[in-house]
Amino acid sequence: MIHRGDHLVRSNPKQQPGATEGITAGPIACQGCMEASLLNKLAGPLRRALIYGVISYSGLVLINNAELNLPNMWIAYLPMFIGVYVLTLWLDRKVGS
């Protein structure tokens, strides 16, 4: 039997269809596929966190170094974080596809 993705293919084409040699019941996954699946599940959230971290840190540095004299800094931070969120979603969709 040869493992291909999520199913098994008979390695011997002459093997009878009813033969159960080397076949077990239930789903089968090899170690390499399980590791690849775990990496695929972690890649999206890690990519989004990295994009968000870099953009938000850059925005904070930009606003803090702008020497704004505002009565409340949330006047600058709120639009920045909304922009960071929108930009993060857009970049994640571009990079993820």
Coordinates of N, CA and C in Angstrom, one line a residue:
M1 N 0.8 -1.2 0.0 CA 0.0 0.0 0.0 C 0.9 1.2 0.0
I2 N 0.5 2.3 -0.7 CA 1.2 3.5 -0.8 C 0.3 4.6 -0.2
H3 N 0.9 5.4 0.6 CA 0.1 6.5 1.2 C 0.1 7.7 0.2
R4 N -1.0 8.2 -0.1 CA -1.2 9.4 -1.0 C -2.2 10.3 -0.4
G5 N -1.8 11.3 0.3 CA -2.7 12.3 0.9 C -3.5 11.7 2.0
D6 N -4.9 11.6 1.8 CA -5.7 11.1 2.8 C -6.3 9.7 2.5
H7 N -5.7 9.0 1.6 CA -6.2 7.7 1.3 C -5.0 6.8 0.9
L8 N -5.3 5.5 0.9 CA -4.2 4.5 0.5 C -4.5 4.0 -0.9
V9 N -3.5 3.7 -1.6 CA -3.6 3.2 -2.9 C -2.8 1.8 -2.9
R10 N -3.3 0.9 -3.5 CA -2.7 -0.4 -3.6 C -1.3 -0.3 -4.3
S11 N -0.3 -0.8 -3.7 CA 1.1 -0.8 -4.3 C 1.2 -1.9 -5.4
N12 N 0.4 -2.9 -5.2 CA 0.5 -4.1 -6.1 C -0.8 -4.1 -6.9
P13 N -0.8 -3.6 -8.2 CA -2.0 -3.6 -9.0 C -2.7 -4.9 -9.2
K14 N -1.9 -6.0 -9.1 CA -2.5 -7.4 -9.3 C -3.2 -7.9 -8.0
Q15 N -3.1 -7.2 -6.9 CA -3.7 -7.6 -5.7 C -5.2 -7.6 -5.8
Q16 N -5.9 -8.6 -5.4 CA -7.3 -8.7 -5.5 C -8.0 -7.6 -4.7
P17 N -9.1 -7.0 -5.3 CA -9.8 -5.9 -4.6 C -10.3 -6.3 -3.2
G18 N -10.6 -7.6 -3.0 CA -11.2 -8.0 -1.7 C -10.1 -8.3 -0.7
A19 N -8.8 -8.4 -1.1 CA -7.8 -8.7 -0.2 C -7.6 -7.7 0.9
T20 N -7.4 -8.1 2.1 CA -7.3 -7.2 3.3 C -5.8 -7.1 3.8
E21 N -4.9 -7.7 3.1 CA -3.5 -7.7 3.6 C -3.0 -6.2 3.6
G22 N -2.6 -5.8 4.8 CA -2.0 -4.5 5.0 C -3.0 -3.4 5.1
I23 N -4.3 -3.7 5.2 CA -5.3 -2.7 5.3 C -5.9 -2.7 6.7
T24 N -6.0 -1.6 7.3 CA -6.6 -1.5 8.6 C -7.9 -0.6 8.5
A25 N -8.8 -0.8 9.5 CA -10.0 0.0 9.4 C -9.8 1.3 10.0
G26 N -10.5 2.3 9.6 CA -10.5 3.6 10.1 C -9.5 4.5 9.4
P27 N -9.5 5.8 9.7 CA -8.6 6.8 9.0 C -7.1 6.5 9.4
I28 N -6.3 6.7 8.4 CA -4.8 6.4 8.6 C -4.1 7.7 8.2
A29 N -3.2 8.1 9.0 CA -2.4 9.3 8.6 C -0.9 9.0 9.0
C30 N 0.0 9.3 8.1 CA 1.4 9.0 8.4 C 1.9 10.2 9.2
Q31 N 3.1 10.0 9.8 CA 3.6 11.1 10.7 C 3.9 12.3 9.9
G32 N 4.4 12.2 8.7 CA 4.7 13.4 7.8 C 3.5 14.2 7.5
C33 N 2.3 13.5 7.3 CA 1.1 14.3 7.0 C 0.6 14.9 8.2
M34 N 0.7 14.3 9.4 CA 0.2 14.9 10.6 C 1.0 16.2 10.9
E35 N 2.4 16.1 10.7 CA 3.2 17.3 10.9 C 2.9 18.4 10.0
A36 N 2.7 18.1 8.7 CA 2.3 19.1 7.7 C 1.0 19.7 8.0
S37 N 0.0 18.9 8.5 CA -1.3 19.4 8.9 C -1.2 20.4 10.0
L38 N -0.4 20.1 11.0 CA -0.2 20.9 12.2 C 0.5 22.3 11.7
L39 N 1.5 22.2 10.9 CA 2.1 23.4 10.4 C 1.1 24.3 9.6
N40 N 0.3 23.6 8.8 CA -0.7 24.4 8.0 C -1.7 25.1 8.9
K41 N -2.1 24.4 10.0 CA -3.0 25.0 11.0 C -2.4 26.2 11.7
L42 N -1.1 26.1 12.0 CA -0.4 27.2 12.7 C 0.1 28.3 11.8
A43 N 0.3 28.1 10.5 CA 0.8 29.1 9.6 C 0.0 30.3 9.5
G44 N -1.3 30.2 9.4 CA -2.2 31.3 9.2 C -2.2 32.3 10.5
P45 N -2.5 31.7 11.7 CA -2.4 32.6 12.9 C -1.1 33.2 13.1
L46 N 0.0 32.5 12.9 CA 1.3 33.0 13.1 C 1.6 34.1 12.1
R47 N 1.2 33.9 10.9 CA 1.4 35.0 9.8 C 0.6 36.2 10.2
R48 N -0.6 36.1 10.6 CA -1.4 37.2 11.0 C -0.8 37.9 12.2
A49 N -0.4 37.2 13.2 CA 0.2 37.8 14.4 C 1.5 38.6 14.0
L50 N 2.3 38.0 13.1 CA 3.5 38.7 12.7 C 3.2 40.0 11.9
I51 N 2.2 39.9 11.0 CA 1.9 41.1 10.2 C 1.3 42.2 11.2
Y52 N 0.4 41.8 12.1 CA -0.2 42.7 13.0 C 0.9 43.3 13.9
G53 N 1.8 42.5 14.4 CA 2.8 43.0 15.3 C 3.7 44.0 14.6
V54 N 4.1 43.7 13.4 CA 5.0 44.7 12.7 C 4.3 46.0 12.4
I55 N 3.1 45.9 11.8 CA 2.4 47.1 11.4 C 2.0 47.9 12.7
S56 N 1.5 47.3 13.7 CA 1.1 48.1 14.9 C 2.3 48.7 15.6
Y57 N 3.4 48.0 15.7 CA 4.6 48.6 16.3 C 5.1 49.8 15.5
S58 N 5.1 49.6 14.2 CA 5.5 50.7 13.3 C 4.6 51.9 13.5
G59 N 3.3 51.7 13.6 CA 2.3 52.8 13.8 C 2.5 53.5 15.2
L60 N 2.8 52.7 16.2 CA 3.0 53.3 17.5 C 4.3 54.1 17.5
V61 N 5.3 53.6 16.9 CA 6.6 54.4 16.8 C 6.3 55.7 16.0
L62 N 5.6 55.6 14.9 CA 5.3 56.8 14.1 C 4.5 57.9 14.9
I63 N 3.5 57.4 15.6 CA 2.6 58.4 16.4 C 3.4 58.9 17.6
N64 N 4.2 58.1 18.3 CA 4.9 58.5 19.5 C 6.0 59.5 19.1
N65 N 6.6 59.4 17.9 CA 7.6 60.3 17.5 C 7.1 61.5 16.7
A66 N 5.8 61.6 16.5 CA 5.2 62.7 15.8 C 5.1 63.9 16.7
E67 N 5.3 63.8 18.0 CA 5.2 64.9 19.0 C 3.8 65.6 18.9
L68 N 2.8 64.8 18.9 CA 1.4 65.4 18.8 C 1.0 65.9 20.2
N69 N 0.4 67.1 20.2 CA 0.0 67.7 21.5 C -1.5 67.6 21.5
L70 N -2.0 66.4 21.8 CA -3.5 66.1 21.8 C -3.9 66.0 23.3
P71 N -5.1 66.4 23.6 CA -5.6 66.2 25.0 C -5.7 64.8 25.4
N72 N -6.0 63.9 24.4 CA -6.1 62.5 24.7 C -5.4 61.7 23.5
M73 N -4.5 60.9 23.8 CA -3.8 60.2 22.7 C -4.6 59.2 22.0
W74 N -5.8 58.8 22.6 CA -6.7 57.9 21.9 C -7.2 58.5 20.6
I75 N -7.2 59.8 20.5 CA -7.6 60.5 19.3 C -6.8 60.1 18.1
A76 N -5.5 59.8 18.4 CA -4.6 59.3 17.3 C -4.5 57.8 17.3
Y77 N -4.6 57.2 18.5 CA -4.4 55.7 18.5 C -5.6 54.9 17.9
L78 N -6.8 55.4 18.2 CA -8.0 54.6 17.7 C -8.0 54.5 16.2
P79 N -7.9 55.6 15.4 CA -7.8 55.5 14.0 C -6.6 54.6 13.5
M80 N -5.5 54.8 14.2 CA -4.3 54.0 13.8 C -4.6 52.5 13.9
F81 N -5.2 52.1 15.1 CA -5.4 50.7 15.3 C -6.5 50.1 14.3
I82 N -7.5 50.9 14.0 CA -8.5 50.5 13.0 C -7.8 50.3 11.7
G83 N -7.0 51.3 11.3 CA -6.2 51.1 10.0 C -5.3 49.9 10.0
V84 N -4.6 49.7 11.2 CA -3.7 48.5 11.3 C -4.5 47.3 11.1
Y85 N -5.7 47.2 11.7 CA -6.5 46.0 11.6 C -6.9 45.7 10.1
V86 N -7.4 46.8 9.5 CA -7.8 46.7 8.1 C -6.6 46.3 7.2
L87 N -5.5 46.9 7.4 CA -4.3 46.7 6.6 C -3.8 45.2 6.8
T88 N -3.9 44.8 8.1 CA -3.5 43.4 8.4 C -4.4 42.4 7.7
L89 N -5.7 42.6 7.7 CA -6.6 41.7 7.0 C -6.3 41.7 5.5
W90 N -6.1 42.8 4.9 CA -5.8 42.9 3.5 C -4.5 42.2 3.1
L91 N -3.4 42.5 3.9 CA -2.1 41.9 3.7 C -2.2 40.4 3.9
D92 N -2.9 39.9 4.9 CA -3.0 38.5 5.1 C -3.7 37.8 4.0
R93 N -4.7 38.4 3.4 CA -5.4 37.8 2.3 C -4.5 37.8 1.0
K94 N -3.7 38.8 0.9 CA -2.7 38.9 -0.3 C -1.6 37.8 -0.1
V95 N -1.1 37.7 1.1 CA 0.1 36.8 1.3 C -0.4 35.4 1.4
G96 N -1.6 35.2 2.0 CA -2.1 33.8 2.2 C -2.6 33.2 0.9
S97 N -2.9 33.9 -0.1 CA -3.4 33.3 -1.4 C -2.3 33.0 -2.4

